[in-house]
Amino acid sequence: VRQTARGRRPGTPDTREEILAAARELFAASGFGATSMRSIAAQAGVDPSLVHHYFDSKADLFFAALQVRVDPRVALRPVVEAGPDGAGERLLRVLLAVWGDETSRTPLLGLVRGALEPDGATLVRDALFGLVLGPVGQGLGIDQPERRMTLVASQLAGIILLRYVVEAPPMVAMTDEQILASYAPTIQRYLTGPLPD
Amino acid sequence: VRQTARGRRPGTPDTREEILAAARELFAASGFGATSMRSIAAQAGVDPSLVHHYFDSKADLFFAALQVRVDPRVALRPVVEAGPDGAGERLLRVLLAVWGDETSRTPLLGLVRGALEPDGATLVRDALFGLVLGPVGQGLGIDQPERRMTLVASQLAGIILLRYVVEAPPMVAMTDEQILASYAPTIQRYLTGPLPD
């Protein structure tokens, strides 16, 4: 029987799901940065140690709560490890692989739509910059990583929007190779090209 | 007293507003292309001649219905008339002017958010490509205008998304001149640079 009382109690088979539900609620309300493991435990009515038992870090909990099956930190590791040369094309290849696969695209679409609600913007700002773009920029060791990754993000976001959300016919008609050939030079320039003052 | 019956009747002070409400409903449900002036008249319960009396064209009615105070066809005319050289920068300047002005930004934000709903995508696809990007590409006389304007749209959409919808701090912190210097070369390359096969 599902336990509904909010007092502290030991873990049950439902505990993990309840922690995830509490996390989704708090992340959506307050964003990633302002939500603590402790506040999620309180919301779920469990001891904080139980949250740490199920999830190694707040980032792990975040991605699990979003039900995104691809952990961007894992997917992006090869992009970072091979260094800045050609990173634009490698980054695009990850995007095309993740968004081209229906099992990862569906939850991501929900995430993107939610992000565009007034309340969701905080969450995405935090998640996108704190957990995806920031680490990539720093991992690549490029100068002005935040500014460069913002430029990169703006182009990647536009591709995602037109190809997978709005499904603009000319964008859908382009092959992956045409996407790569069209956009990799742009992304690479944002990563390692000249920056205006 | 507001007339609520749906039979055909002559114009009243409310007629224009009722036509706009009917237009918003049908454009949102069926998209721009599949909605006719005649169907909007039927939905509003007025004679089609009244719709033509208030609005010269379906595009006029569309922009009025969206309550976007800036008609993109007018705003973009200088971009087109000066030809392809420097069109990337001029296009960005229009974007920055329109989105930088709160009276035009607010209705546009509603439009963008609505566009990302599953039902709204059709509307935006039609409006964006049929009424904004298509005429610009053709007006500039560039080769493969649809493909080039799609590339342009993907970058402009990403800028709008990060700067005005999600309000990503590094993007908000950039000055208009930094935006221009960062993105104009990209837009120009999409407009007039080499295209992959």
Tab-separated table of C-alpha atoms in Angstrom:
chain	number	residue	atom	x	y	z
A	1	VAL	CA	0.000	0.000	0.000
A	2	ARG	CA	1.363	3.379	-0.993
A	3	GLN	CA	2.337	5.428	2.033
A	4	THR	CA	1.004	8.955	1.781
A	5	ALA	CA	1.878	10.438	5.145
A	6	ARG	CA	4.602	13.046	4.948
A	7	GLY	CA	6.490	12.088	8.138
A	8	ARG	CA	10.043	10.765	7.908
A	9	ARG	CA	10.092	7.054	7.287
A	10	PRO	CA	12.417	4.373	5.981
A	11	GLY	CA	12.716	3.538	2.288
A	12	THR	CA	9.999	1.536	0.544
A	13	PRO	CA	9.788	0.407	-3.080
A	14	ASP	CA	8.024	3.693	-3.790
A	15	THR	CA	10.596	5.885	-2.097
A	16	ARG	CA	12.735	6.425	-5.174
A	17	GLU	CA	9.696	7.476	-7.220
A	18	GLU	CA	8.537	9.793	-4.450
A	19	ILE	CA	11.933	11.432	-4.296
A	20	LEU	CA	11.853	11.886	-8.065
A	21	ALA	CA	8.378	13.439	-7.920
A	22	ALA	CA	9.479	15.823	-5.161
A	23	ALA	CA	12.590	16.702	-7.153
A	24	ARG	CA	10.600	17.466	-10.292
A	25	GLU	CA	8.303	19.710	-8.278
A	26	LEU	CA	11.083	21.662	-6.568
A	27	PHE	CA	13.381	21.922	-9.597
A	28	ALA	CA	10.472	23.279	-11.619
A	29	ALA	CA	9.482	25.747	-8.891
A	30	SER	CA	12.931	26.989	-7.856
A	31	GLY	CA	15.405	25.955	-10.533
A	32	PHE	CA	18.409	23.675	-10.193
A	33	GLY	CA	20.662	26.024	-8.251
A	34	ALA	CA	18.222	26.959	-5.503
A	35	THR	CA	17.023	23.403	-4.848
A	36	SER	CA	18.976	21.316	-2.328
A	37	MET	CA	19.049	17.562	-1.777
A	38	ARG	CA	17.829	18.350	1.750
A	39	SER	CA	14.795	20.320	0.535
A	40	ILE	CA	13.906	17.482	-1.833
A	41	ALA	CA	14.103	15.042	1.079
A	42	ALA	CA	11.801	17.280	3.129
A	43	GLN	CA	9.341	17.592	0.255
A	44	ALA	CA	9.324	13.799	-0.192
A	45	GLY	CA	9.021	13.268	3.554
A	46	VAL	CA	12.130	11.092	3.782
A	47	ASP	CA	15.451	11.324	5.549
A	48	PRO	CA	18.138	13.152	3.518
A	49	SER	CA	20.368	10.083	3.768
A	50	LEU	CA	17.810	8.171	1.708
A	51	VAL	CA	18.073	10.727	-1.098
A	52	HIS	CA	21.845	10.260	-1.070
A	53	HIS	CA	21.345	6.498	-0.995
A	54	TYR	CA	19.430	6.575	-4.288
A	55	PHE	CA	21.267	9.412	-6.033
A	56	ASP	CA	24.977	10.166	-5.863
A	57	SER	CA	24.581	13.848	-6.661
A	58	LYS	CA	22.014	16.543	-7.279
A	59	ALA	CA	22.890	16.405	-10.973
A	60	ASP	CA	22.149	12.665	-11.092
A	61	LEU	CA	18.836	13.291	-9.377
A	62	PHE	CA	18.090	16.128	-11.758
A	63	PHE	CA	18.556	14.066	-14.907
A	64	ALA	CA	16.668	11.128	-13.410
A	65	ALA	CA	13.809	13.456	-12.429
A	66	LEU	CA	13.595	14.848	-15.946
A	67	GLN	CA	13.315	11.297	-17.281
A	68	VAL	CA	15.846	12.110	-19.945
A	69	ARG	CA	17.378	8.780	-20.797
A	70	VAL	CA	20.584	10.230	-22.118
A	71	ASP	CA	22.869	11.788	-19.559
A	72	PRO	CA	24.364	14.740	-21.436
A	73	ARG	CA	27.487	14.588	-19.300
A	74	VAL	CA	28.205	11.095	-20.587
A	75	ALA	CA	27.182	11.833	-24.175
A	76	LEU	CA	29.377	14.917	-24.302
A	77	ARG	CA	32.485	13.336	-22.820
A	78	PRO	CA	34.002	12.357	-26.215
A	79	VAL	CA	33.393	15.911	-27.445
A	80	VAL	CA	35.449	17.305	-24.618
A	81	GLU	CA	38.170	14.690	-24.455
A	82	ALA	CA	39.293	15.102	-28.072
A	83	GLY	CA	39.992	18.817	-27.550
A	84	PRO	CA	38.870	21.957	-29.367
A	85	ASP	CA	39.855	20.935	-32.927
A	86	GLY	CA	36.770	19.595	-34.649
A	87	ALA	CA	34.716	19.944	-31.470
A	88	GLY	CA	32.011	21.813	-33.404
A	89	GLU	CA	31.324	18.851	-35.632
A	90	ARG	CA	31.533	16.350	-32.768
A	91	LEU	CA	29.083	18.415	-30.723
A	92	LEU	CA	26.628	18.489	-33.614
A	93	ARG	CA	26.967	14.724	-34.065
A	94	VAL	CA	25.952	14.199	-30.423
A	95	LEU	CA	22.959	16.485	-30.893
A	96	LEU	CA	21.863	14.637	-34.037
A	97	ALA	CA	22.278	11.233	-32.364
A	98	VAL	CA	20.358	12.183	-29.221
A	99	TRP	CA	17.537	14.020	-31.003
A	100	GLY	CA	17.412	11.499	-33.851
A	101	ASP	CA	16.554	8.678	-31.446
A	102	GLU	CA	12.881	8.680	-30.536
A	103	THR	CA	13.388	7.266	-27.052
A	104	SER	CA	15.580	10.197	-26.106
A	105	ARG	CA	13.750	12.784	-28.226
A	106	THR	CA	10.355	12.399	-26.542
A	107	PRO	CA	11.387	13.355	-22.989
A	108	LEU	CA	13.650	16.093	-24.363
A	109	LEU	CA	10.731	17.609	-26.248
A	110	GLY	CA	8.796	17.793	-23.000
A	111	LEU	CA	11.781	19.427	-21.370
A	112	VAL	CA	12.103	22.021	-24.129
A	113	ARG	CA	8.398	22.852	-24.085
A	114	GLY	CA	8.425	23.141	-20.309
A	115	ALA	CA	11.475	25.349	-20.526
A	116	LEU	CA	9.571	27.901	-22.528
A	117	GLU	CA	6.906	28.363	-19.905
A	118	PRO	CA	7.704	31.411	-17.791
A	119	ASP	CA	8.392	29.193	-14.768
A	120	GLY	CA	10.523	26.736	-16.659
A	121	ALA	CA	13.092	29.181	-17.934
A	122	THR	CA	15.016	29.215	-14.657
A	123	LEU	CA	15.307	25.478	-14.681
A	124	VAL	CA	16.667	25.315	-18.186
A	125	ARG	CA	19.026	28.218	-17.685
A	126	ASP	CA	20.498	26.459	-14.704
A	127	ALA	CA	20.567	23.021	-16.239
A	128	LEU	CA	21.755	24.004	-19.664
A	129	PHE	CA	24.497	26.320	-18.528
A	130	GLY	CA	25.438	24.694	-15.266
A	131	LEU	CA	25.381	21.066	-16.309
A	132	VAL	CA	25.897	20.961	-20.055
A	133	LEU	CA	27.459	24.038	-21.572
A	134	GLY	CA	29.639	25.089	-18.653
A	135	PRO	CA	31.430	21.757	-18.301
A	136	VAL	CA	31.924	21.459	-22.068
A	137	GLY	CA	33.435	24.921	-22.319
A	138	GLN	CA	35.711	24.295	-19.381
A	139	GLY	CA	36.568	20.777	-20.517
A	140	LEU	CA	37.650	22.098	-23.892
A	141	GLY	CA	39.887	24.648	-22.221
A	142	ILE	CA	38.793	27.456	-24.540
A	143	ASP	CA	39.050	31.134	-23.575
A	144	GLN	CA	35.900	32.952	-22.435
A	145	PRO	CA	34.077	29.625	-22.191
A	146	GLU	CA	30.791	31.069	-20.950
A	147	ARG	CA	30.512	33.584	-23.766
A	148	ARG	CA	31.571	31.097	-26.450
A	149	MET	CA	29.242	28.366	-25.193
A	150	THR	CA	26.384	30.873	-25.178
A	151	LEU	CA	26.974	31.529	-28.867
A	152	VAL	CA	27.119	27.775	-29.467
A	153	ALA	CA	23.925	27.263	-27.454
A	154	SER	CA	22.048	29.835	-29.500
A	155	GLN	CA	22.793	28.004	-32.739
A	156	LEU	CA	22.127	24.541	-31.338
A	157	ALA	CA	18.867	25.743	-29.770
A	158	GLY	CA	17.715	27.127	-33.115
A	159	ILE	CA	18.462	23.837	-34.856
A	160	ILE	CA	16.557	21.871	-32.215
A	161	LEU	CA	13.663	24.295	-32.349
A	162	LEU	CA	13.228	24.294	-36.117
A	163	ARG	CA	14.069	20.660	-36.796
A	164	TYR	CA	12.498	18.817	-33.862
A	165	VAL	CA	9.964	21.144	-32.225
A	166	VAL	CA	8.452	23.252	-35.016
A	167	GLU	CA	9.508	20.689	-37.668
A	168	ALA	CA	10.068	23.300	-40.363
A	169	PRO	CA	9.919	21.339	-43.627
A	170	PRO	CA	13.184	22.599	-45.173
A	171	MET	CA	15.004	21.766	-41.933
A	172	VAL	CA	13.436	18.333	-41.659
A	173	ALA	CA	14.337	17.673	-45.299
A	174	MET	CA	18.048	18.272	-44.674
A	175	THR	CA	20.075	15.108	-44.085
A	176	ASP	CA	22.271	14.789	-41.031
A	177	GLU	CA	25.286	15.268	-43.284
A	178	GLN	CA	23.838	18.499	-44.679
A	179	ILE	CA	23.176	19.717	-41.153
A	180	LEU	CA	26.768	18.937	-40.245
A	181	ALA	CA	28.187	20.637	-43.330
A	182	SER	CA	25.991	23.701	-42.846
A	183	TYR	CA	26.463	24.240	-39.139
A	184	ALA	CA	29.772	22.701	-38.041
A	185	PRO	CA	31.780	25.705	-39.345
A	186	THR	CA	29.529	28.056	-37.370
A	187	ILE	CA	29.833	26.085	-34.142
A	188	GLN	CA	33.577	25.733	-34.596
A	189	ARG	CA	33.937	29.487	-35.162
A	190	TYR	CA	31.994	30.186	-31.982
A	191	LEU	CA	34.225	27.743	-30.076
A	192	THR	CA	37.642	28.774	-31.332
A	193	GLY	CA	37.300	31.681	-33.767
A	194	PRO	CA	37.789	35.406	-33.108
A	195	LEU	CA	35.481	37.046	-30.578
A	196	PRO	CA	34.446	40.692	-30.905
A	197	ASP	CA	35.361	43.027	-28.037
B	1	VAL	CA	-25.281	45.532	-26.275
B	2	ARG	CA	-22.931	42.951	-27.735
B	3	GLN	CA	-24.602	40.834	-30.364
B	4	THR	CA	-23.938	37.162	-29.767
B	5	ALA	CA	-26.113	35.439	-32.367
B	6	ARG	CA	-24.051	33.797	-35.101
B	7	GLY	CA	-26.339	34.655	-38.062
B	8	ARG	CA	-25.055	36.937	-40.830
B	9	ARG	CA	-25.561	40.562	-39.965
B	10	PRO	CA	-24.198	43.978	-40.885
B	11	GLY	CA	-21.104	45.454	-39.248
B	12	THR	CA	-21.315	46.853	-35.715
B	13	PRO	CA	-18.608	48.472	-33.610
B	14	ASP	CA	-17.786	44.984	-32.353
B	15	THR	CA	-17.571	43.372	-35.763
B	16	ARG	CA	-13.869	43.997	-36.269
B	17	GLU	CA	-13.039	42.492	-32.878
B	18	GLU	CA	-15.253	39.493	-33.567
B	19	ILE	CA	-13.540	38.897	-36.878
B	20	LEU	CA	-10.166	39.078	-35.132
B	21	ALA	CA	-11.291	36.608	-32.473
B	22	ALA	CA	-12.561	34.210	-35.137
B	23	ALA	CA	-9.298	34.602	-37.063
B	24	ARG	CA	-7.189	33.839	-33.997
B	25	GLU	CA	-9.249	30.721	-33.349
B	26	LEU	CA	-9.050	29.384	-36.909
B	27	PHE	CA	-5.401	30.313	-37.526
B	28	ALA	CA	-4.465	28.544	-34.304
B	29	ALA	CA	-6.541	25.478	-35.163
B	30	SER	CA	-5.684	25.092	-38.843
B	31	GLY	CA	-2.650	27.234	-39.578
B	32	PHE	CA	-2.339	30.167	-41.922
B	33	GLY	CA	-2.452	28.282	-45.207
B	34	ALA	CA	-5.579	26.235	-44.534
B	35	THR	CA	-7.627	29.147	-43.176
B	36	SER	CA	-9.596	31.247	-45.674
B	37	MET	CA	-11.101	34.703	-45.320
B	38	ARG	CA	-14.447	33.025	-46.056
B	39	SER	CA	-14.066	30.511	-43.218
B	40	ILE	CA	-13.170	33.330	-40.824
B	41	ALA	CA	-16.306	35.204	-41.905
B	42	ALA	CA	-18.403	32.091	-41.274
B	43	GLN	CA	-16.816	31.572	-37.869
B	44	ALA	CA	-17.508	35.215	-36.944
B	45	GLY	CA	-21.032	34.996	-38.345
B	46	VAL	CA	-20.566	37.895	-40.753
B	47	ASP	CA	-20.671	38.316	-44.505
B	48	PRO	CA	-17.285	37.710	-46.218
B	49	SER	CA	-17.467	41.194	-47.728
B	50	LEU	CA	-17.246	42.627	-44.211
B	51	VAL	CA	-13.982	40.787	-43.585
B	52	HIS	CA	-12.603	42.289	-46.792
B	53	HIS	CA	-13.924	45.663	-45.716
B	54	TYR	CA	-11.835	45.612	-42.533
B	55	PHE	CA	-8.765	43.751	-43.820
B	56	ASP	CA	-7.196	44.060	-47.256
B	57	SER	CA	-5.625	40.613	-47.202
B	58	LYS	CA	-5.385	37.460	-45.171
B	59	ALA	CA	-1.840	38.459	-44.171
B	60	ASP	CA	-3.104	41.789	-42.817
B	61	LEU	CA	-5.777	39.972	-40.857
B	62	PHE	CA	-3.220	37.474	-39.600
B	63	PHE	CA	-0.876	40.098	-38.175
B	64	ALA	CA	-3.779	42.072	-36.712
B	65	ALA	CA	-5.141	38.902	-35.099
B	66	LEU	CA	-1.794	38.125	-33.534
B	67	GLN	CA	-1.745	41.618	-32.029
B	68	VAL	CA	1.829	42.012	-33.128
B	69	ARG	CA	2.235	45.744	-33.494
B	70	VAL	CA	5.120	45.490	-35.893
B	71	ASP	CA	4.290	44.216	-39.338
B	72	PRO	CA	7.364	42.187	-40.241
B	73	ARG	CA	6.792	42.853	-43.924
B	74	VAL	CA	7.194	46.579	-43.320
B	75	ALA	CA	10.074	46.220	-40.849
B	76	LEU	CA	11.987	43.961	-43.215
B	77	ARG	CA	11.574	46.085	-46.332
B	78	PRO	CA	14.837	48.023	-45.838
B	79	VAL	CA	16.673	44.731	-45.351
B	80	VAL	CA	15.487	43.500	-48.715
B	81	GLU	CA	15.736	46.731	-50.684
B	82	ALA	CA	19.435	47.295	-49.991
B	83	GLY	CA	20.342	43.922	-51.499
B	84	PRO	CA	22.353	40.950	-50.229
B	85	ASP	CA	25.532	42.804	-49.206
B	86	GLY	CA	25.349	43.492	-45.488
B	87	ALA	CA	21.856	42.012	-45.286
B	88	GLY	CA	22.929	39.806	-42.363
B	89	GLU	CA	23.701	42.792	-40.187
B	90	ARG	CA	20.592	44.707	-41.286
B	91	LEU	CA	18.407	41.696	-40.514
B	92	LEU	CA	19.897	41.427	-37.032
B	93	ARG	CA	19.334	45.147	-36.449
B	94	VAL	CA	15.633	44.718	-37.224
B	95	LEU	CA	15.449	41.791	-34.820
B	96	LEU	CA	17.167	43.765	-32.061
B	97	ALA	CA	14.911	46.796	-32.611
B	98	VAL	CA	11.672	44.792	-32.623
B	99	TRP	CA	12.562	42.576	-29.657
B	100	GLY	CA	14.233	45.386	-27.758
B	101	ASP	CA	10.999	47.384	-27.685
B	102	GLU	CA	8.683	46.175	-24.945
B	103	THR	CA	5.474	47.054	-26.792
B	104	SER	CA	6.423	44.757	-29.651
B	105	ARG	CA	8.217	42.168	-27.503
B	106	THR	CA	5.257	41.250	-25.315
B	107	PRO	CA	2.900	40.028	-28.068
B	108	LEU	CA	5.805	38.351	-29.846
B	109	LEU	CA	6.643	36.402	-26.699
B	110	GLY	CA	3.078	35.112	-26.630
B	111	LEU	CA	3.402	34.154	-30.256
B	112	VAL	CA	6.665	32.280	-29.673
B	113	ARG	CA	5.310	30.417	-26.666
B	114	GLY	CA	2.133	29.502	-28.544
B	115	ALA	CA	4.237	28.336	-31.442
B	116	LEU	CA	5.893	25.742	-29.292
B	117	GLU	CA	2.645	24.089	-28.346
B	118	PRO	CA	2.040	21.057	-30.566
B	119	ASP	CA	-0.925	22.834	-32.204
B	120	GLY	CA	0.908	26.076	-32.703
B	121	ALA	CA	3.774	24.729	-34.742
B	122	THR	CA	1.765	24.692	-37.968
B	123	LEU	CA	0.840	28.316	-37.533
B	124	VAL	CA	4.383	29.461	-37.015
B	125	ARG	CA	5.766	27.304	-39.786
B	126	ASP	CA	3.304	28.854	-42.175
B	127	ALA	CA	3.659	32.403	-40.908
B	128	LEU	CA	7.401	32.411	-40.464
B	129	PHE	CA	8.252	30.821	-43.775
B	130	GLY	CA	5.365	32.061	-45.867
B	131	LEU	CA	5.186	35.628	-44.652
B	132	VAL	CA	8.603	36.522	-43.300
B	133	LEU	CA	11.453	34.338	-44.463
B	134	GLY	CA	10.160	33.466	-47.914
B	135	PRO	CA	9.639	37.065	-49.047
B	136	VAL	CA	13.016	38.137	-47.606
B	137	GLY	CA	14.862	35.352	-49.411
B	138	GLN	CA	13.092	36.103	-52.667
B	139	GLY	CA	13.432	39.855	-52.263
B	140	LEU	CA	17.172	39.513	-51.798
B	141	GLY	CA	17.404	37.469	-54.978
B	142	ILE	CA	19.740	34.895	-53.413
B	143	ASP	CA	20.067	31.354	-54.759
B	144	GLN	CA	18.293	28.532	-52.898
B	145	PRO	CA	16.357	31.104	-50.841
B	146	GLU	CA	14.345	28.577	-48.845
B	147	ARG	CA	17.373	26.626	-47.731
B	148	ARG	CA	19.405	29.740	-46.920
B	149	MET	CA	16.567	31.399	-45.031
B	150	THR	CA	16.089	28.225	-43.009
B	151	LEU	CA	19.697	28.418	-41.888
B	152	VAL	CA	19.189	32.104	-41.067
B	153	ALA	CA	15.984	31.322	-39.175
B	154	SER	CA	17.703	28.703	-37.044
B	155	GLN	CA	20.278	31.216	-35.819
B	156	LEU	CA	17.791	34.038	-35.297
B	157	ALA	CA	15.424	31.690	-33.444
B	158	GLY	CA	18.217	30.643	-31.103
B	159	ILE	CA	19.092	34.265	-30.341
B	160	ILE	CA	15.442	35.103	-29.612
B	161	LEU	CA	15.050	32.004	-27.478
B	162	LEU	CA	18.118	32.537	-25.310
B	163	ARG	CA	18.006	36.332	-25.077
B	164	TYR	CA	14.295	37.099	-24.799
B	165	VAL	CA	12.495	33.887	-23.798
B	166	VAL	CA	14.884	31.958	-21.536
B	167	GLU	CA	16.871	35.139	-20.743
B	168	ALA	CA	20.163	33.310	-20.390
B	169	PRO	CA	22.359	35.683	-18.364
B	170	PRO	CA	25.420	35.717	-20.679
B	171	MET	CA	23.145	36.449	-23.633
B	172	VAL	CA	21.265	39.191	-21.821
B	173	ALA	CA	24.581	40.698	-20.737
B	174	MET	CA	25.775	41.101	-24.333
B	175	THR	CA	25.212	44.556	-25.802
B	176	ASP	CA	23.396	44.950	-29.093
B	177	GLU	CA	26.738	45.761	-30.711
B	178	GLN	CA	28.266	42.555	-29.353
B	179	ILE	CA	25.298	40.599	-30.672
B	180	LEU	CA	25.792	42.211	-34.075
B	181	ALA	CA	29.537	41.559	-34.125
B	182	SER	CA	29.075	37.950	-32.989
B	183	TYR	CA	26.248	36.944	-35.256
B	184	ALA	CA	26.242	39.131	-38.372
B	185	PRO	CA	29.068	37.113	-40.010
B	186	THR	CA	27.098	33.905	-39.424
B	187	ILE	CA	23.876	35.291	-40.876
B	188	GLN	CA	25.741	36.769	-43.833
B	189	ARG	CA	27.444	33.457	-44.538
B	190	TYR	CA	24.092	31.673	-44.482
B	191	LEU	CA	22.684	34.285	-46.884
B	192	THR	CA	25.482	34.513	-49.413
B	193	GLY	CA	28.285	32.102	-48.485
B	194	PRO	CA	28.985	28.635	-49.868
B	195	LEU	CA	26.327	25.960	-49.361
B	196	PRO	CA	27.221	22.286	-48.961
B	197	ASP	CA	25.807	19.847	-51.548
